[in-house]
Coordinates of C-alpha atoms and ligand atoms in Angstrom, one line a residue:
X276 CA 0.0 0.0 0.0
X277 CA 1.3 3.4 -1.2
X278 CA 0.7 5.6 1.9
X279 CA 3.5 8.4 0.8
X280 CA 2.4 8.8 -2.8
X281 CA 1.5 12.5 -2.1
X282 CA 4.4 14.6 0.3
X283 CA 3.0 17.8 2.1
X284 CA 4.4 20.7 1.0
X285 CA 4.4 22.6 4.7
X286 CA 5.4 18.9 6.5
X287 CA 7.8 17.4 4.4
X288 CA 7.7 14.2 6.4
X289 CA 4.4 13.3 6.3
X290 CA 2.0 11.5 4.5
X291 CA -0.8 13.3 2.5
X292 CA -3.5 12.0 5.3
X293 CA -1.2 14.1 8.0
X294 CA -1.3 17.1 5.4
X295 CA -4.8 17.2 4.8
X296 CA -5.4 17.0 9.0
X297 CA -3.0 19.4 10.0
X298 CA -4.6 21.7 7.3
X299 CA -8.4 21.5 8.1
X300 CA -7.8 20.5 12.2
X301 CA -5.5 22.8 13.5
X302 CA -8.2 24.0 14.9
X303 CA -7.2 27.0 18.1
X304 CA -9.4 27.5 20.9
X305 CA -10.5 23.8 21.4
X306 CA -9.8 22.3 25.4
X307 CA -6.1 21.3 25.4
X308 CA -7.6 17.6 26.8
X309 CA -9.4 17.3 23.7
X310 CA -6.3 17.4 21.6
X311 CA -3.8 14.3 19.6
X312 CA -0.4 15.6 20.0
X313 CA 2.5 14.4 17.6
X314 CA 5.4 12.9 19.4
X315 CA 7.6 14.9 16.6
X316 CA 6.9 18.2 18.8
X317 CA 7.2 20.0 15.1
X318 CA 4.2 18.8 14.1
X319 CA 0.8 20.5 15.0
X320 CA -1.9 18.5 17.5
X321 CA -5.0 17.6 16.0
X322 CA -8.4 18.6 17.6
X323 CA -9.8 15.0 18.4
X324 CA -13.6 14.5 16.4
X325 CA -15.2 11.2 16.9
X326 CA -13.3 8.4 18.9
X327 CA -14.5 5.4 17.8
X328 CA -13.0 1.9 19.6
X329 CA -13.2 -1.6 18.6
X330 CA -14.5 -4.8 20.9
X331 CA -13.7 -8.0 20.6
X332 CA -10.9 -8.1 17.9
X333 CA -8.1 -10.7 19.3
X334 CA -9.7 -14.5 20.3
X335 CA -7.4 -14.7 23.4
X336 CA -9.2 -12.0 24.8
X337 CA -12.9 -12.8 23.7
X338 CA -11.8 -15.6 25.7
X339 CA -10.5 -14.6 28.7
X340 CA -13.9 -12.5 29.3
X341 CA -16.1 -15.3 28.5
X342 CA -17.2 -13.6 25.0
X343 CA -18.1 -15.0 21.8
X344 CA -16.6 -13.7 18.6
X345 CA -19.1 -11.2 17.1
X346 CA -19.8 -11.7 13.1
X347 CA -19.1 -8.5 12.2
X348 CA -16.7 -5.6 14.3
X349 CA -18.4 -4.7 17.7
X350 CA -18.0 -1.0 17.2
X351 CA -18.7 1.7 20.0
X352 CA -17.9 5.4 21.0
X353 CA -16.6 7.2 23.7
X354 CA -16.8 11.4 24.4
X355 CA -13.7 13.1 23.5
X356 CA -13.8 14.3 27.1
X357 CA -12.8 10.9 28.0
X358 CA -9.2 11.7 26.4
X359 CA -6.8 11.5 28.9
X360 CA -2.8 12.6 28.4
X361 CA 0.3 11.3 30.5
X362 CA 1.1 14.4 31.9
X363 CA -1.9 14.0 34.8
X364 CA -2.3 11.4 36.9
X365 CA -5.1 8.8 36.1
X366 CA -8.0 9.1 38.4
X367 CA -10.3 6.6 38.8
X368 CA -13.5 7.1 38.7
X369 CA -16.2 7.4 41.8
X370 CA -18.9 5.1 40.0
X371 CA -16.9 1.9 40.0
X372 CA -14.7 -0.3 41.9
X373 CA -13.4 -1.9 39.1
X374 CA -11.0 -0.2 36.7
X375 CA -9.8 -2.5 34.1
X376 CA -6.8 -1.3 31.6
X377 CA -7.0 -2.2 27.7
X378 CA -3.6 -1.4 25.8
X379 CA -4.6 -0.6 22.3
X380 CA -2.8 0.2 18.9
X381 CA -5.0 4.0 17.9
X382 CA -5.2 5.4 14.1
X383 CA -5.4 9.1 14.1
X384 CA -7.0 10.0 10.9
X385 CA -6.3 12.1 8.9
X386 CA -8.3 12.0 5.4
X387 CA -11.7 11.5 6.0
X388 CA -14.4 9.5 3.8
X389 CA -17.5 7.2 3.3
X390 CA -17.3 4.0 1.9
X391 CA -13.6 3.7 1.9
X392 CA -12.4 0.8 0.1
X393 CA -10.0 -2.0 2.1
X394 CA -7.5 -0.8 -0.9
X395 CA -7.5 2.6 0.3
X396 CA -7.8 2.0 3.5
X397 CA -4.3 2.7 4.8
X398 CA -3.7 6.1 2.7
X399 CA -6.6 7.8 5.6
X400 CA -4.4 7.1 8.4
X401 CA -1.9 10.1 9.2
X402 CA -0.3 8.9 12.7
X403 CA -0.5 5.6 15.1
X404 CA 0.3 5.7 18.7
X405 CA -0.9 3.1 22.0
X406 CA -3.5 4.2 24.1
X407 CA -5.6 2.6 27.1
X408 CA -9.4 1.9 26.3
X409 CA -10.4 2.1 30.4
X410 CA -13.2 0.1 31.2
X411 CA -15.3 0.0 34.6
X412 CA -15.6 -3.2 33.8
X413 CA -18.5 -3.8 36.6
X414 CA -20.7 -1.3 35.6
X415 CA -19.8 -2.7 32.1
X416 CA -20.9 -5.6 32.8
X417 CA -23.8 -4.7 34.9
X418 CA -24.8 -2.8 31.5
X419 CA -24.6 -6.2 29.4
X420 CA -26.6 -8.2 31.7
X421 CA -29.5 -5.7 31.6
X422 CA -28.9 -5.2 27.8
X423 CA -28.6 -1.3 28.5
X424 CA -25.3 0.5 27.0
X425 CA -21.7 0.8 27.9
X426 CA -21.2 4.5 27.7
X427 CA -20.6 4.7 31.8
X428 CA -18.9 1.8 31.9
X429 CA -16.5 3.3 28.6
X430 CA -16.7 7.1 28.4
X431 CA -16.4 8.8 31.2
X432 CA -13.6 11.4 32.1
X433 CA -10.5 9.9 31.2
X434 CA -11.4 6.8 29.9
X435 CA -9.7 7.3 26.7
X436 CA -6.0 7.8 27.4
X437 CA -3.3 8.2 24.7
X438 CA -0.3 8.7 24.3
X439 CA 2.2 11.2 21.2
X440 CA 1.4 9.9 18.3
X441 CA 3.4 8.6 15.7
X442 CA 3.8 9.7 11.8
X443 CA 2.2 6.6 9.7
X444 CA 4.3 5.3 7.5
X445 CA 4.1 2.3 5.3
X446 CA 6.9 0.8 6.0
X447 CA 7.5 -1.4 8.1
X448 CA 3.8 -3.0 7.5
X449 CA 0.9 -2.3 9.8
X450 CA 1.0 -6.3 10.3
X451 CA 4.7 -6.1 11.9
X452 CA 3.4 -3.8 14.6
X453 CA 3.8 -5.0 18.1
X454 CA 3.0 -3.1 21.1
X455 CA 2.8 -3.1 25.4
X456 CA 2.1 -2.4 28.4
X457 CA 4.2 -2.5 31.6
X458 CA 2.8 -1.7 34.8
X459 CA 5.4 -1.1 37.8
X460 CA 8.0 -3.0 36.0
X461 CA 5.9 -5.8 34.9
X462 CA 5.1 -7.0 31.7
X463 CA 1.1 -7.1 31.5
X464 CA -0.2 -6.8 28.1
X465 CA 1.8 -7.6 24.6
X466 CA -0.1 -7.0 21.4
X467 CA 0.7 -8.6 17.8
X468 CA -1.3 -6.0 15.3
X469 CA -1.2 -9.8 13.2
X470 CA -3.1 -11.2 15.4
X471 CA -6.1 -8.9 14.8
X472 CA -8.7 -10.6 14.0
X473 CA -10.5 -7.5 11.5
X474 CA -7.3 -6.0 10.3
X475 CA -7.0 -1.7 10.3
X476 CA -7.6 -1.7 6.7
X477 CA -11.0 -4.2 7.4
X478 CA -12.3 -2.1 10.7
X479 CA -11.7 1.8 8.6
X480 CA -13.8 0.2 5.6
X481 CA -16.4 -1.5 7.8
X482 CA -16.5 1.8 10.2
X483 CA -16.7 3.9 6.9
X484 CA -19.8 2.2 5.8
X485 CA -22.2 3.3 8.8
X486 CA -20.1 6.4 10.1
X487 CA -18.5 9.5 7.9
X488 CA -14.7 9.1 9.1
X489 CA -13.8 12.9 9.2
X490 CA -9.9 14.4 10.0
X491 CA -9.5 14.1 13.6
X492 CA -11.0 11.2 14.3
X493 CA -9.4 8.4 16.3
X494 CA -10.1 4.6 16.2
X495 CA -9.3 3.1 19.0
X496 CA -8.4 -0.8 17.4
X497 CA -9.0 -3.4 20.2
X498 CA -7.5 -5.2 23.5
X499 CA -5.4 -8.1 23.2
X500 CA -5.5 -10.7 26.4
X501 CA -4.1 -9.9 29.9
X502 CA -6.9 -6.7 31.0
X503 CA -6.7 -6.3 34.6
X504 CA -7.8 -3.7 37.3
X505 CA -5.8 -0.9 38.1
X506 CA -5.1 0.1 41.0
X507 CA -3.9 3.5 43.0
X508 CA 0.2 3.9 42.5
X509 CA 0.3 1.9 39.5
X510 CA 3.0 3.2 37.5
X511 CA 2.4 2.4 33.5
X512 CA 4.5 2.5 30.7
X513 CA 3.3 2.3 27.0
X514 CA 5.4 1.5 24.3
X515 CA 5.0 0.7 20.6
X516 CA 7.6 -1.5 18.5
X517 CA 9.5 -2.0 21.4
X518 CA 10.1 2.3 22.2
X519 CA 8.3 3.6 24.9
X520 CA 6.0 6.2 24.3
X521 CA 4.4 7.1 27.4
X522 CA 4.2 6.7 31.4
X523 CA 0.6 7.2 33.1
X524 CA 0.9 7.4 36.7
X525 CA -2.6 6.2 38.6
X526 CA -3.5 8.6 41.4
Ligands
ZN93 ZN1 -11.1 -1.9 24.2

């Protein structure tokens, strides 16, 4: 997949996605929580539109929460008042007692569209970076046993942390990705993008069929196994390919 086909004129290193973004979302006056910052500290942040997250997209983990595979993506949205950055501490929220971390691969996008094709797919994604998809899993699961939604369980105030992101590129592959999450010192969560089971270019066509992708929006891609609770003190370190990329401290 050609992702660099088209260079920016004002960003030379960046792909055509990042260039259309940084052109239509650099947009001033929006909350500084609501913003996707670039780990290269030349490149603009992006005013966050829709964040849209993935369920159920690695078997290890369907299994380890007693889930069955869905037929189709298990698509849902949290507030962009849920985003979170690492320089505040994580505070957990009054309404549950049960915290759970997800460590996910996120696409910032950059070139919005409808119906994008799976070919296409990887040209609307101007940066990647790891963020945590919190989850009060109790009232979560409180929520699926009275078949009400998640958005309590999934949205509220910094539920969606993330960290710099990263400049797409197309090489290496998408598929070589790897990515983790230490907590005080302690390997808990190591994801294989390969392992997905609805690759990015799969989940940004399927999500482009029922929702407009616009610049700005995030897609937040799916758990692998090993969620657990957090818990006050817990020091967390995100990396992706192996380079860290961000340490959340939980207050
Ligand atoms: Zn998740």
């Amino acid at each position: 997949v050609r992702v660099r086909a088209e260079k920016s004129e004002v960003y030379p290193d960046c792909n055509s996605a990042c260039a259309e973004v940084f052109r239509f979302r650099r947009v001033q006056g929006n909350h500084p929580d609501t913003l996707a910052h670039m780990r290269d500290s030349r490149l603009p942040s992006v005013a966050v539109q829709n964040i849209f997250c993935i369920g159920r997209n690695y078997a290890a983990h369907i299994a380890e929460l007693g889930n069955r595979p869905a037929g189709q993506p298990v698509v849902f949205t949290k507030p962009t008042s849920a985003i979170h950055h690492p320089d505040q501490p994580i505070r957990l929220p009054a309404h549950s007692s049960e915290v759970h971390f997800e460590t996910e691969l996120v696409l910032l996008i950059g070139k919005g569209g409808r119906h994008i094709s799976r070919q296409e797919a990887l040209s609307h994604i101007c940066a990647v970076t790891v963020g945590l998809d919190l989850t009060a899993r109790d009232v979560q699961n409180h929520a699926k046993q009275n078949g009400l939604p998640w958005d309590t369980g999934k949205g509220f105030d910094g539920a969606a942390c993330l960290s710099p992101f990263v400049a797409f590129d197309a090489a290496p592959p998408l598929s070589t990705f790897t990515f983790s999450l230490q907590i005080n010192g302690e390997l808990r969560q190591n994801g294989q993008v390969s392992n997905m089971l609805y690759p990015v270019d799969e989940l940004i066509a399927y999500i482009s069929t029922v929702f407009t992708l616009q610049p700005g929006d995030l897609i937040y891609t799916g758990t692998p196994e090993g969620v657990g609770p957090l818990k006050p003190g817990d020091h967390l370190q995100l990396a992706l390919n192996g380079q860290v990329l961000s340490k959340f401290d939980v207050a």
